[in-house]
Coordinates of C-alpha atoms in Angstrom, one line a residue:
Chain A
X23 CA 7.1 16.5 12.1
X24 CA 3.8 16.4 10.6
X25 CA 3.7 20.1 10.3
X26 CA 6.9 21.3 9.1
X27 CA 5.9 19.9 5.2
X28 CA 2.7 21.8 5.2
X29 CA 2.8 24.4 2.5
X30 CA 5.7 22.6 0.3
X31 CA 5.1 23.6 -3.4
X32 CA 5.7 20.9 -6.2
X33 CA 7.1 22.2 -9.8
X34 CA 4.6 23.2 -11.9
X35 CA 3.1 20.8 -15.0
X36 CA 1.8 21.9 -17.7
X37 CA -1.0 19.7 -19.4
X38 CA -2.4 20.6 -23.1
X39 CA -6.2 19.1 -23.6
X40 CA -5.7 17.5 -26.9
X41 CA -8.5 16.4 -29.0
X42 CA -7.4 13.1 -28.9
X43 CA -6.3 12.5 -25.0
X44 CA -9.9 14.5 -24.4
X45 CA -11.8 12.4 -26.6
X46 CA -10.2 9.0 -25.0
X47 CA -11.0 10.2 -21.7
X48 CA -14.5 11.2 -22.1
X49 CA -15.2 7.2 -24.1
X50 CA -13.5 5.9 -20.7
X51 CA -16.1 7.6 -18.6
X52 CA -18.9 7.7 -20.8
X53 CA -19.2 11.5 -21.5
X54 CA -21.6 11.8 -24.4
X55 CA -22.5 15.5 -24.0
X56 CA -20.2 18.4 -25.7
X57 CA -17.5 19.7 -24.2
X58 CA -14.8 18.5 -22.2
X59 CA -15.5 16.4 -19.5
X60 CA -14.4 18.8 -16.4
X61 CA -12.7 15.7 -14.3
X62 CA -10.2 15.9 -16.9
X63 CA -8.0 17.9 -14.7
X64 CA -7.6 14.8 -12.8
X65 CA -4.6 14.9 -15.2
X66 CA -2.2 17.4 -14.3
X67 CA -3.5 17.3 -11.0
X68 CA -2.3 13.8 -10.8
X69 CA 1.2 14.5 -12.2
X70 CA 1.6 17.3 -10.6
X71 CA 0.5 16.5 -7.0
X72 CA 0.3 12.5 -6.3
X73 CA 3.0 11.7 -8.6
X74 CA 5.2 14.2 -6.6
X75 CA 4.3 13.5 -3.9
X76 CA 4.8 9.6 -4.1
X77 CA 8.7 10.8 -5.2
X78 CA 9.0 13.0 -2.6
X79 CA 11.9 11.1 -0.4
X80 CA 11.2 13.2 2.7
X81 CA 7.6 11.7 2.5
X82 CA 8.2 8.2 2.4
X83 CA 4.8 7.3 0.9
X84 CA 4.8 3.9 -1.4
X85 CA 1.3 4.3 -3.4
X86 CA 0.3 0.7 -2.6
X87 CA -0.8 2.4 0.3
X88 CA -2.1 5.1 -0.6
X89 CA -6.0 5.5 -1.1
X90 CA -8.1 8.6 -2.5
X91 CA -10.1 9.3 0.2
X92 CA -12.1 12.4 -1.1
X93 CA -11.7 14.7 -4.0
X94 CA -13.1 18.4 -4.7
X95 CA -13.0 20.4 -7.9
X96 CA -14.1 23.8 -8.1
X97 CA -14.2 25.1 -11.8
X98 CA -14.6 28.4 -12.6
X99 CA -15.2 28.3 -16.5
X100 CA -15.6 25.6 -19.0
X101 CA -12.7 23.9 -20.2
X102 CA -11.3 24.4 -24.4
X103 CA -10.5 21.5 -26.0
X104 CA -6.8 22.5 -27.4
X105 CA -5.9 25.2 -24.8
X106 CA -2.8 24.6 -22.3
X107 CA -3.2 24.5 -18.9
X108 CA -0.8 24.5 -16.1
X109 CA -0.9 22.6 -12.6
X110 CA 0.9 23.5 -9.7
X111 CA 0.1 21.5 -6.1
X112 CA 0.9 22.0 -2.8
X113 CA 1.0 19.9 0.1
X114 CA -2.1 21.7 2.2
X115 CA -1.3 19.3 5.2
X116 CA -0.2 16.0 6.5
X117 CA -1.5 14.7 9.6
X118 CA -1.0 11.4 11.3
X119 CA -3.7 9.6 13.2
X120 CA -4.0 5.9 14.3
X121 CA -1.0 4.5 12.1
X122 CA -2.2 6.2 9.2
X123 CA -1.5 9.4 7.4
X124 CA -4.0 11.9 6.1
X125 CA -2.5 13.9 3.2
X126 CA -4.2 16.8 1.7
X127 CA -3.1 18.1 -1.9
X128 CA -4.1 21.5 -3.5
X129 CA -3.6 22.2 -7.1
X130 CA -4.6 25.4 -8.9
X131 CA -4.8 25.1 -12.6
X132 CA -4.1 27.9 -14.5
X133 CA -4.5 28.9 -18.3
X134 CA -1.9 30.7 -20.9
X135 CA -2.9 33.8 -19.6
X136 CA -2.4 33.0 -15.7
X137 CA -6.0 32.8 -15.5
X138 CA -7.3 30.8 -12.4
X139 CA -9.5 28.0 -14.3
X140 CA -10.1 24.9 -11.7
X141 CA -9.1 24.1 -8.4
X142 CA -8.5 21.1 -6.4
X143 CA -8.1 19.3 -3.3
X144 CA -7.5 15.6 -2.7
X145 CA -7.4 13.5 0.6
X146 CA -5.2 10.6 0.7
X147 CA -5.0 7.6 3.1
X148 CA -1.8 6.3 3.6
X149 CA -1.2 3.4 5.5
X150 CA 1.8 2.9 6.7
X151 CA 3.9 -0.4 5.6
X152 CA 4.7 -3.2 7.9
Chain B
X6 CA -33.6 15.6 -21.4
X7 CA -32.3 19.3 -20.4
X8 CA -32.9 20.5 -16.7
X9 CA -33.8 24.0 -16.1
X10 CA -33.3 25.9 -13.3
X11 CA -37.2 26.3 -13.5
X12 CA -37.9 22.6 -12.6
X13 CA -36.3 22.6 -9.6
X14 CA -37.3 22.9 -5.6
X15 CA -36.1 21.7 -2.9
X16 CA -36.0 17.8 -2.4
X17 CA -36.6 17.3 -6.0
X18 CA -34.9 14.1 -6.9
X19 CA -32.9 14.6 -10.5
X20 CA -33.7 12.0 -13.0
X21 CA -30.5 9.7 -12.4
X22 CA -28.4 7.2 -14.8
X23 CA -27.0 3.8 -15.1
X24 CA -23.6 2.4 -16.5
X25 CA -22.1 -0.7 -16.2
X26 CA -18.7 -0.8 -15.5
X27 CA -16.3 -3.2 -17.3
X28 CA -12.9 -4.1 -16.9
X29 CA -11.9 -2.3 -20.5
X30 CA -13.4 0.7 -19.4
X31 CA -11.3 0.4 -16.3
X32 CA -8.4 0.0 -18.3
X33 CA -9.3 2.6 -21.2
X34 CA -9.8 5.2 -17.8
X35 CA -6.3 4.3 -16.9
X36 CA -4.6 5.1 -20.1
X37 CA -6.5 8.2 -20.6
X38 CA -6.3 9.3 -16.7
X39 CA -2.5 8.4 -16.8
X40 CA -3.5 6.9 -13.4
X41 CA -2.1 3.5 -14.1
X42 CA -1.8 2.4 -10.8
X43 CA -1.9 -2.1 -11.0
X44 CA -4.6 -1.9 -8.3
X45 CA -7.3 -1.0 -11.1
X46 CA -5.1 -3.7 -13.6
X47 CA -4.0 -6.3 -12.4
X48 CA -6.7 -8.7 -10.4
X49 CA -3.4 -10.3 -8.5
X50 CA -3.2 -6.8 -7.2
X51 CA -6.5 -5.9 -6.3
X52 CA -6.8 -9.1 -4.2
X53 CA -3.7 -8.8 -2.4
X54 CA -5.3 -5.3 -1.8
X55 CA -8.6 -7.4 0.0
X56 CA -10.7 -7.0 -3.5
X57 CA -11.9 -9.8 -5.6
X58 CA -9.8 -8.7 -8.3
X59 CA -9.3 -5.0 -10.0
X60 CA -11.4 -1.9 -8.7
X61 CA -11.9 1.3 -10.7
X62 CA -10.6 4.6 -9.9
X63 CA -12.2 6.9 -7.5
X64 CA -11.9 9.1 -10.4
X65 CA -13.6 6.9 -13.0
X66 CA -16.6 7.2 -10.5
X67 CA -16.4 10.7 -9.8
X68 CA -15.7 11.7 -13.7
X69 CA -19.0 9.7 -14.2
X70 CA -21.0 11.5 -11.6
X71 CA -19.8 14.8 -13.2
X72 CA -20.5 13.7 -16.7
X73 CA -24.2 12.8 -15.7
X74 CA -24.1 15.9 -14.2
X75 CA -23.0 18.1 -17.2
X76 CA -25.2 16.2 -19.4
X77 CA -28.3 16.7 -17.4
X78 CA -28.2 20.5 -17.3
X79 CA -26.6 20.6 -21.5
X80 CA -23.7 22.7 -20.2
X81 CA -20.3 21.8 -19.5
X82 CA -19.4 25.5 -17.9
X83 CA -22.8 24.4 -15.7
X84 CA -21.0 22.5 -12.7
X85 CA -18.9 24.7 -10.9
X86 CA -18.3 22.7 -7.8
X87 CA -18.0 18.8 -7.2
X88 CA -16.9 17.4 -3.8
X89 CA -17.0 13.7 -2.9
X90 CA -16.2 10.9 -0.8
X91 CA -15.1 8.0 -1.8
X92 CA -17.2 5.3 0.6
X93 CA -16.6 1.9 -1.4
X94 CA -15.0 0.2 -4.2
X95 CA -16.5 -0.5 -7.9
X96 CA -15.7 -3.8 -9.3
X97 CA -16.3 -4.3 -12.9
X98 CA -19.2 -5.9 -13.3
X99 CA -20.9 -3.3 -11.1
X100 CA -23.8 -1.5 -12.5
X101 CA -23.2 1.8 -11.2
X102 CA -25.8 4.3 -10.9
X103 CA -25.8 8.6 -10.4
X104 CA -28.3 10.3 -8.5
X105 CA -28.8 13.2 -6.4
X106 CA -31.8 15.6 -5.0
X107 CA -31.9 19.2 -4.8
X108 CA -30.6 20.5 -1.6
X109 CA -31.4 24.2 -2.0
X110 CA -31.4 26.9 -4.5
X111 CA -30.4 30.7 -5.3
X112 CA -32.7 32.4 -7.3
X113 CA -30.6 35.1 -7.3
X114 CA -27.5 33.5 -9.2
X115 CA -29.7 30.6 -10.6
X116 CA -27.6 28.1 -8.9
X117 CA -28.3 24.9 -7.5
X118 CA -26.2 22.9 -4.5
X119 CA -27.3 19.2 -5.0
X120 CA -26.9 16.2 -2.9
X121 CA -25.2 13.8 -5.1
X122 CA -24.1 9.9 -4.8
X123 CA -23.4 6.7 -6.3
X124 CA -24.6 3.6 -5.7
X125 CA -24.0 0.0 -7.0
X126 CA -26.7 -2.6 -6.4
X127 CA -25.7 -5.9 -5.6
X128 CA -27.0 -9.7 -4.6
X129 CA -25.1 -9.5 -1.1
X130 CA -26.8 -5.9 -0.6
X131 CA -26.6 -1.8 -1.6
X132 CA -23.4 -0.2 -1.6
X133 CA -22.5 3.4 -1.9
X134 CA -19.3 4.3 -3.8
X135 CA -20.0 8.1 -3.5
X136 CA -22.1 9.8 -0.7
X137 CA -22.6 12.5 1.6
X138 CA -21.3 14.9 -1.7
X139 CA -22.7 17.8 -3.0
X140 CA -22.2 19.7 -6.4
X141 CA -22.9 23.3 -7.2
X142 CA -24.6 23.4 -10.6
X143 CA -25.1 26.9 -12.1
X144 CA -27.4 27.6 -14.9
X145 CA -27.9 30.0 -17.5

């Protein structure tokens, strides 16, 4: 079972880096230097990964048992504050191992022009319930 | 205080920062992250989760580590690779410090791959929210 969801493709999101939601998020984290704070794109990776994911009725995963294991981000230029980008994740695999689930997310986020701009990949835990 | 490629060898340990993490912030990181997950809300929640009350995001800790990051080198198109682990849970209250040390360099694309962590000092001992993670870190 575990392999057969490998490779699904979630809808695409897009995700415009307004002044003001990039300004809020930077206070929250303390970024004082210019520029937008490149975990930003925790954003659309989030809605368009986890958030699918935790919907996703064929995966049965509640998030109150799901925990972020490990996270990478590769970015390839400097984020504009005001530009549009759009996320689109993919499950990159699901494997289970002692009564828990390992779930690894990609998500490529693109700009207006189809650019390739950041990259990520997320490892969940998910413990099962009961 | 800008870093320059120039200052840096191997082993060189990069001057680190200090933040103390409150609840608000938590909160403020969950509105602005959209992550709003009760676990990082709602102290009922965290302790039914084993906590003493709310954590922060994985992300909050990570999106720190790259801001000390960016700042350091006065470039935000400077990081080009962050990948962590997430080893223990911040609690507000937690003074939550950055740090890394040079782990090698090419002179060739004036890039850096840095050994990067963070760590929370407290009375019952020294915990490590990030480790074993390295960020890429290209300069001009």
């Amino acid at each position: 079972m575990s392999g057969d969801l490998d490779g699904r493709r979630y809808p695409p999101v897009p995700f415009v880096l307004d002044e003001g939601r990039v300004r809020a998020f930077a206070r929250a984290i303390g970024h004082s230097s210019d520029g937008v704070p490149p975990t930003i794109v925790t954003v659309p990776e989030i809605e368009a990964g986890l958030a699918n994911v935790v919907a996703d009725p064929e995966l049965g995963i509640d998030l109150s048992g799901v925990l972020h294991s490990e996270q990478e981000y590769e970015w390839h230029r400097a984020l504009s504050a005001g530009e549009t980008l759009t996320a689109e994740a993919r499950i990159e695999g699901i494997r289970a191992r002692g009564g828990m689930r390992f779930v690894t997310l990609r998500t490529e986020l693109r700009d207006e022009a189809g650019g390739l701009v950041a990259e990520g990949r997320t490892t969940l835990i998910v413990r099962e319930a009961g | 205080m800008t870093l320059r490629f120039e200052d840096l060898a191997e082993g060189v340990e990069l001057p680190g920062t200090s933040r103390l993490v409150t609840r608000e912030d938590v909160a403020a990181y969950a509105e602005a992250s959209g992550d709003r997950n009760p676990l990082h809300l709602d102290d009922a929640v965290g302790r039914a989760a084993g906590f003493p009350g709310v954590i922060a995001h994985g992300m909050y800790t990570m999106g720190t580590l790259a801001s000390w990051l960016v700042g350091l080198v006065g470039d935000p198109a400077a990081l080009a690779r962050l990948r962590v682990a997430f080893r223990a849970p911040v609690f507000p209250g937690d003074e939550l410090e950055c740090g890394g040390t040079v782990r090698s360099l090419d002179a060739g694309t004036r890039t850096a791959v840095l050994d990067v962590w963070a760590r929370v000092e407290r009375p019952d001992g020294t915990e490590w929210p990030i480790r074993k993670s390295e960020a890429v870190v290209r300069f001009g």
